[in-house]
């Protein structure tokens, strides 16, 4: 895993992007694990296990839900698994860490519902798992 994080850090450094936790405070003290739009509220990432369609539910301060598809991505093959949602580039918005059954690992650096960059981190042997 350290090798993957190092590879992501190198990619971000060479492309001029940050690899650090940004100041994501919005005045509220809460732990936000999947904030895809940077508003300080947790959002939900959904995936249809039969079709591979990926959606994000954005929540507002009144508790309303706004459903959005990920731009330019109709479906993700069922051989791919979402391993983690975290802010990998310090922009205060969650990114998506994917792994293919063959061991290929990709991180989508997100901006709301848009994939800014898909970073291919190479291959991880099946005996290794993200924890």
PDB file of C-alpha atoms in Angstrom:
ATOM      1  CA  UNK A   1       0.000   0.000   0.000  1.00  0.00           C
ATOM      2  CA  UNK A   2       2.863   2.389   0.743  1.00  0.00           C
ATOM      3  CA  UNK A   3       4.099   1.870  -2.812  1.00  0.00           C
ATOM      4  CA  UNK A   4       0.660   2.809  -4.171  1.00  0.00           C
ATOM      5  CA  UNK A   5       0.467   5.951  -2.041  1.00  0.00           C
ATOM      6  CA  UNK A   6       4.009   6.845  -3.101  1.00  0.00           C
ATOM      7  CA  UNK A   7       3.062   6.319  -6.773  1.00  0.00           C
ATOM      8  CA  UNK A   8       0.011   8.559  -6.334  1.00  0.00           C
ATOM      9  CA  UNK A   9       2.130  11.198  -4.574  1.00  0.00           C
ATOM     10  CA  UNK A  10       4.655  11.131  -7.440  1.00  0.00           C
ATOM     11  CA  UNK A  11       1.904  11.444 -10.046  1.00  0.00           C
ATOM     12  CA  UNK A  12       0.378  14.403  -8.224  1.00  0.00           C
ATOM     13  CA  UNK A  13       3.775  16.052  -7.770  1.00  0.00           C
ATOM     14  CA  UNK A  14       4.634  15.735 -11.476  1.00  0.00           C
ATOM     15  CA  UNK A  15       1.256  17.122 -12.506  1.00  0.00           C
ATOM     16  CA  UNK A  16       1.474  20.034 -10.073  1.00  0.00           C
ATOM     17  CA  UNK A  17      -1.325  18.852  -7.810  1.00  0.00           C
ATOM     18  CA  UNK A  18      -1.174  18.733  -4.033  1.00  0.00           C
ATOM     19  CA  UNK A  19      -0.864  15.545  -1.994  1.00  0.00           C
ATOM     20  CA  UNK A  20      -1.805  16.708   1.443  1.00  0.00           C
ATOM     21  CA  UNK A  21      -4.878  16.980   3.556  1.00  0.00           C
ATOM     22  CA  UNK A  22      -6.355  20.384   2.849  1.00  0.00           C
ATOM     23  CA  UNK A  23      -8.138  22.617   5.325  1.00  0.00           C
ATOM     24  CA  UNK A  24     -11.654  21.356   4.764  1.00  0.00           C
ATOM     25  CA  UNK A  25     -13.305  23.043   7.730  1.00  0.00           C
ATOM     26  CA  UNK A  26     -16.705  24.614   7.180  1.00  0.00           C
ATOM     27  CA  UNK A  27     -17.330  25.773  10.733  1.00  0.00           C
ATOM     28  CA  UNK A  28     -18.936  22.493  11.729  1.00  0.00           C
ATOM     29  CA  UNK A  29     -16.865  19.902  13.506  1.00  0.00           C
ATOM     30  CA  UNK A  30     -17.694  16.572  11.997  1.00  0.00           C
ATOM     31  CA  UNK A  31     -15.925  13.696  10.342  1.00  0.00           C
ATOM     32  CA  UNK A  32     -16.870  13.620   6.678  1.00  0.00           C
ATOM     33  CA  UNK A  33     -15.852  10.427   4.910  1.00  0.00           C
ATOM     34  CA  UNK A  34     -17.418  10.976   1.493  1.00  0.00           C
ATOM     35  CA  UNK A  35     -17.833  14.677   0.830  1.00  0.00           C
ATOM     36  CA  UNK A  36     -17.836  14.783  -2.963  1.00  0.00           C
ATOM     37  CA  UNK A  37     -18.790  18.459  -3.355  1.00  0.00           C
ATOM     38  CA  UNK A  38     -16.715  20.037  -0.557  1.00  0.00           C
ATOM     39  CA  UNK A  39     -19.668  21.481   1.381  1.00  0.00           C
ATOM     40  CA  UNK A  40     -18.729  19.739   4.647  1.00  0.00           C
ATOM     41  CA  UNK A  41     -21.654  17.317   4.486  1.00  0.00           C
ATOM     42  CA  UNK A  42     -21.239  13.601   3.839  1.00  0.00           C
ATOM     43  CA  UNK A  43     -22.553  12.357   0.516  1.00  0.00           C
ATOM     44  CA  UNK A  44     -23.389   8.790  -0.541  1.00  0.00           C
ATOM     45  CA  UNK A  45     -21.801   6.865  -3.386  1.00  0.00           C
ATOM     46  CA  UNK A  46     -24.084   4.205  -4.871  1.00  0.00           C
ATOM     47  CA  UNK A  47     -23.317   1.479  -7.371  1.00  0.00           C
ATOM     48  CA  UNK A  48     -25.785  -0.863  -9.019  1.00  0.00           C
ATOM     49  CA  UNK A  49     -24.307  -4.361  -8.574  1.00  0.00           C
ATOM     50  CA  UNK A  50     -26.119  -5.673 -11.647  1.00  0.00           C
ATOM     51  CA  UNK A  51     -25.379  -2.882 -14.142  1.00  0.00           C
ATOM     52  CA  UNK A  52     -22.305  -1.101 -12.712  1.00  0.00           C
ATOM     53  CA  UNK A  53     -24.033   2.305 -12.849  1.00  0.00           C
ATOM     54  CA  UNK A  54     -22.523   4.765 -10.340  1.00  0.00           C
ATOM     55  CA  UNK A  55     -24.467   7.616  -8.679  1.00  0.00           C
ATOM     56  CA  UNK A  56     -23.760  10.135  -5.958  1.00  0.00           C
ATOM     57  CA  UNK A  57     -26.392  11.419  -3.557  1.00  0.00           C
ATOM     58  CA  UNK A  58     -25.541  14.950  -2.445  1.00  0.00           C
ATOM     59  CA  UNK A  59     -27.120  16.079   0.821  1.00  0.00           C
ATOM     60  CA  UNK A  60     -27.831  19.694   1.689  1.00  0.00           C
ATOM     61  CA  UNK A  61     -28.168  21.336   5.108  1.00  0.00           C
ATOM     62  CA  UNK A  62     -31.941  20.778   5.100  1.00  0.00           C
ATOM     63  CA  UNK A  63     -31.530  17.033   4.531  1.00  0.00           C
ATOM     64  CA  UNK A  64     -32.635  17.100   0.898  1.00  0.00           C
ATOM     65  CA  UNK A  65     -31.042  14.655  -1.522  1.00  0.00           C
ATOM     66  CA  UNK A  66     -29.903  15.511  -5.030  1.00  0.00           C
ATOM     67  CA  UNK A  67     -28.978  12.503  -7.190  1.00  0.00           C
ATOM     68  CA  UNK A  68     -26.302  12.954  -9.838  1.00  0.00           C
ATOM     69  CA  UNK A  69     -24.580  10.590 -12.239  1.00  0.00           C
ATOM     70  CA  UNK A  70     -20.818  10.752 -12.545  1.00  0.00           C
ATOM     71  CA  UNK A  71     -20.085  12.848 -15.638  1.00  0.00           C
ATOM     72  CA  UNK A  72     -18.868  10.855 -18.624  1.00  0.00           C
ATOM     73  CA  UNK A  73     -19.156   7.512 -16.828  1.00  0.00           C
ATOM     74  CA  UNK A  74     -22.324   5.608 -17.649  1.00  0.00           C
ATOM     75  CA  UNK A  75     -21.247   2.278 -16.190  1.00  0.00           C
ATOM     76  CA  UNK A  76     -18.174   0.755 -14.578  1.00  0.00           C
ATOM     77  CA  UNK A  77     -17.545  -2.912 -15.371  1.00  0.00           C
ATOM     78  CA  UNK A  78     -18.521  -5.358 -12.659  1.00  0.00           C
ATOM     79  CA  UNK A  79     -14.912  -6.594 -12.483  1.00  0.00           C
ATOM     80  CA  UNK A  80     -14.101  -3.342 -10.670  1.00  0.00           C
ATOM     81  CA  UNK A  81     -14.670  -2.832  -6.932  1.00  0.00           C
ATOM     82  CA  UNK A  82     -14.820   0.434  -5.012  1.00  0.00           C
ATOM     83  CA  UNK A  83     -12.199  -0.051  -2.311  1.00  0.00           C
ATOM     84  CA  UNK A  84     -12.289   3.337  -0.596  1.00  0.00           C
ATOM     85  CA  UNK A  85     -13.573   6.890  -0.789  1.00  0.00           C
ATOM     86  CA  UNK A  86     -11.135   9.485   0.544  1.00  0.00           C
ATOM     87  CA  UNK A  87      -9.588  12.837  -0.361  1.00  0.00           C
ATOM     88  CA  UNK A  88      -6.313  11.816  -2.018  1.00  0.00           C
ATOM     89  CA  UNK A  89      -5.315  15.187  -3.492  1.00  0.00           C
ATOM     90  CA  UNK A  90      -6.189  17.617  -0.693  1.00  0.00           C
ATOM     91  CA  UNK A  91      -8.980  19.459  -2.524  1.00  0.00           C
ATOM     92  CA  UNK A  92     -11.532  18.730   0.241  1.00  0.00           C
ATOM     93  CA  UNK A  93     -13.570  16.473  -2.047  1.00  0.00           C
ATOM     94  CA  UNK A  94     -13.711  12.694  -1.898  1.00  0.00           C
ATOM     95  CA  UNK A  95     -11.971  10.647  -4.558  1.00  0.00           C
ATOM     96  CA  UNK A  96     -12.666   7.011  -5.490  1.00  0.00           C
ATOM     97  CA  UNK A  97     -10.140   4.172  -5.161  1.00  0.00           C
ATOM     98  CA  UNK A  98     -10.967   1.252  -7.496  1.00  0.00           C
ATOM     99  CA  UNK A  99      -9.465  -2.215  -7.864  1.00  0.00           C
ATOM    100  CA  UNK A 100     -10.010  -4.620 -10.752  1.00  0.00           C
ATOM    101  CA  UNK A 101     -10.201  -8.375 -10.205  1.00  0.00           C
ATOM    102  CA  UNK A 102      -6.884  -8.696 -12.047  1.00  0.00           C
ATOM    103  CA  UNK A 103      -5.203  -6.501  -9.395  1.00  0.00           C
ATOM    104  CA  UNK A 104      -5.087  -3.219 -11.354  1.00  0.00           C
ATOM    105  CA  UNK A 105      -5.589  -0.212  -9.079  1.00  0.00           C
ATOM    106  CA  UNK A 106      -6.966   3.160 -10.200  1.00  0.00           C
ATOM    107  CA  UNK A 107      -7.841   6.318  -8.278  1.00  0.00           C
ATOM    108  CA  UNK A 108     -10.395   8.728  -9.674  1.00  0.00           C
ATOM    109  CA  UNK A 109      -9.532  12.252  -8.515  1.00  0.00           C
ATOM    110  CA  UNK A 110     -13.003  13.775  -8.345  1.00  0.00           C
ATOM    111  CA  UNK A 111     -14.477  17.264  -8.547  1.00  0.00           C
ATOM    112  CA  UNK A 112     -18.076  16.717  -7.514  1.00  0.00           C
ATOM    113  CA  UNK A 113     -19.475  14.359 -10.135  1.00  0.00           C
ATOM    114  CA  UNK A 114     -16.622  14.876 -12.568  1.00  0.00           C
ATOM    115  CA  UNK A 115     -13.553  12.645 -12.814  1.00  0.00           C
ATOM    116  CA  UNK A 116     -10.727  15.192 -13.117  1.00  0.00           C
ATOM    117  CA  UNK A 117      -8.010  12.562 -13.484  1.00  0.00           C
ATOM    118  CA  UNK A 118      -7.903   8.766 -13.440  1.00  0.00           C
ATOM    119  CA  UNK A 119      -4.574   7.689 -11.979  1.00  0.00           C
ATOM    120  CA  UNK A 120      -3.459   4.146 -12.828  1.00  0.00           C
ATOM    121  CA  UNK A 121      -1.346   2.957  -9.897  1.00  0.00           C
ATOM    122  CA  UNK A 122      -0.435  -0.358 -11.448  1.00  0.00           C
ATOM    123  CA  UNK A 123      -0.967  -3.850 -10.105  1.00  0.00           C
ATOM    124  CA  UNK A 124      -1.419  -5.197  -6.574  1.00  0.00           C
ATOM    125  CA  UNK A 125      -1.213  -8.940  -6.002  1.00  0.00           C
ATOM    126  CA  UNK A 126      -4.508 -10.538  -4.886  1.00  0.00           C
ATOM    127  CA  UNK A 127      -2.972 -11.512  -1.514  1.00  0.00           C
ATOM    128  CA  UNK A 128      -2.841  -7.824  -0.567  1.00  0.00           C
ATOM    129  CA  UNK A 129      -5.980  -6.000   0.574  1.00  0.00           C
ATOM    130  CA  UNK A 130      -6.689  -2.365   1.321  1.00  0.00           C
ATOM    131  CA  UNK A 131      -7.339  -2.021   5.050  1.00  0.00           C
TER     132      UNK A 131
END
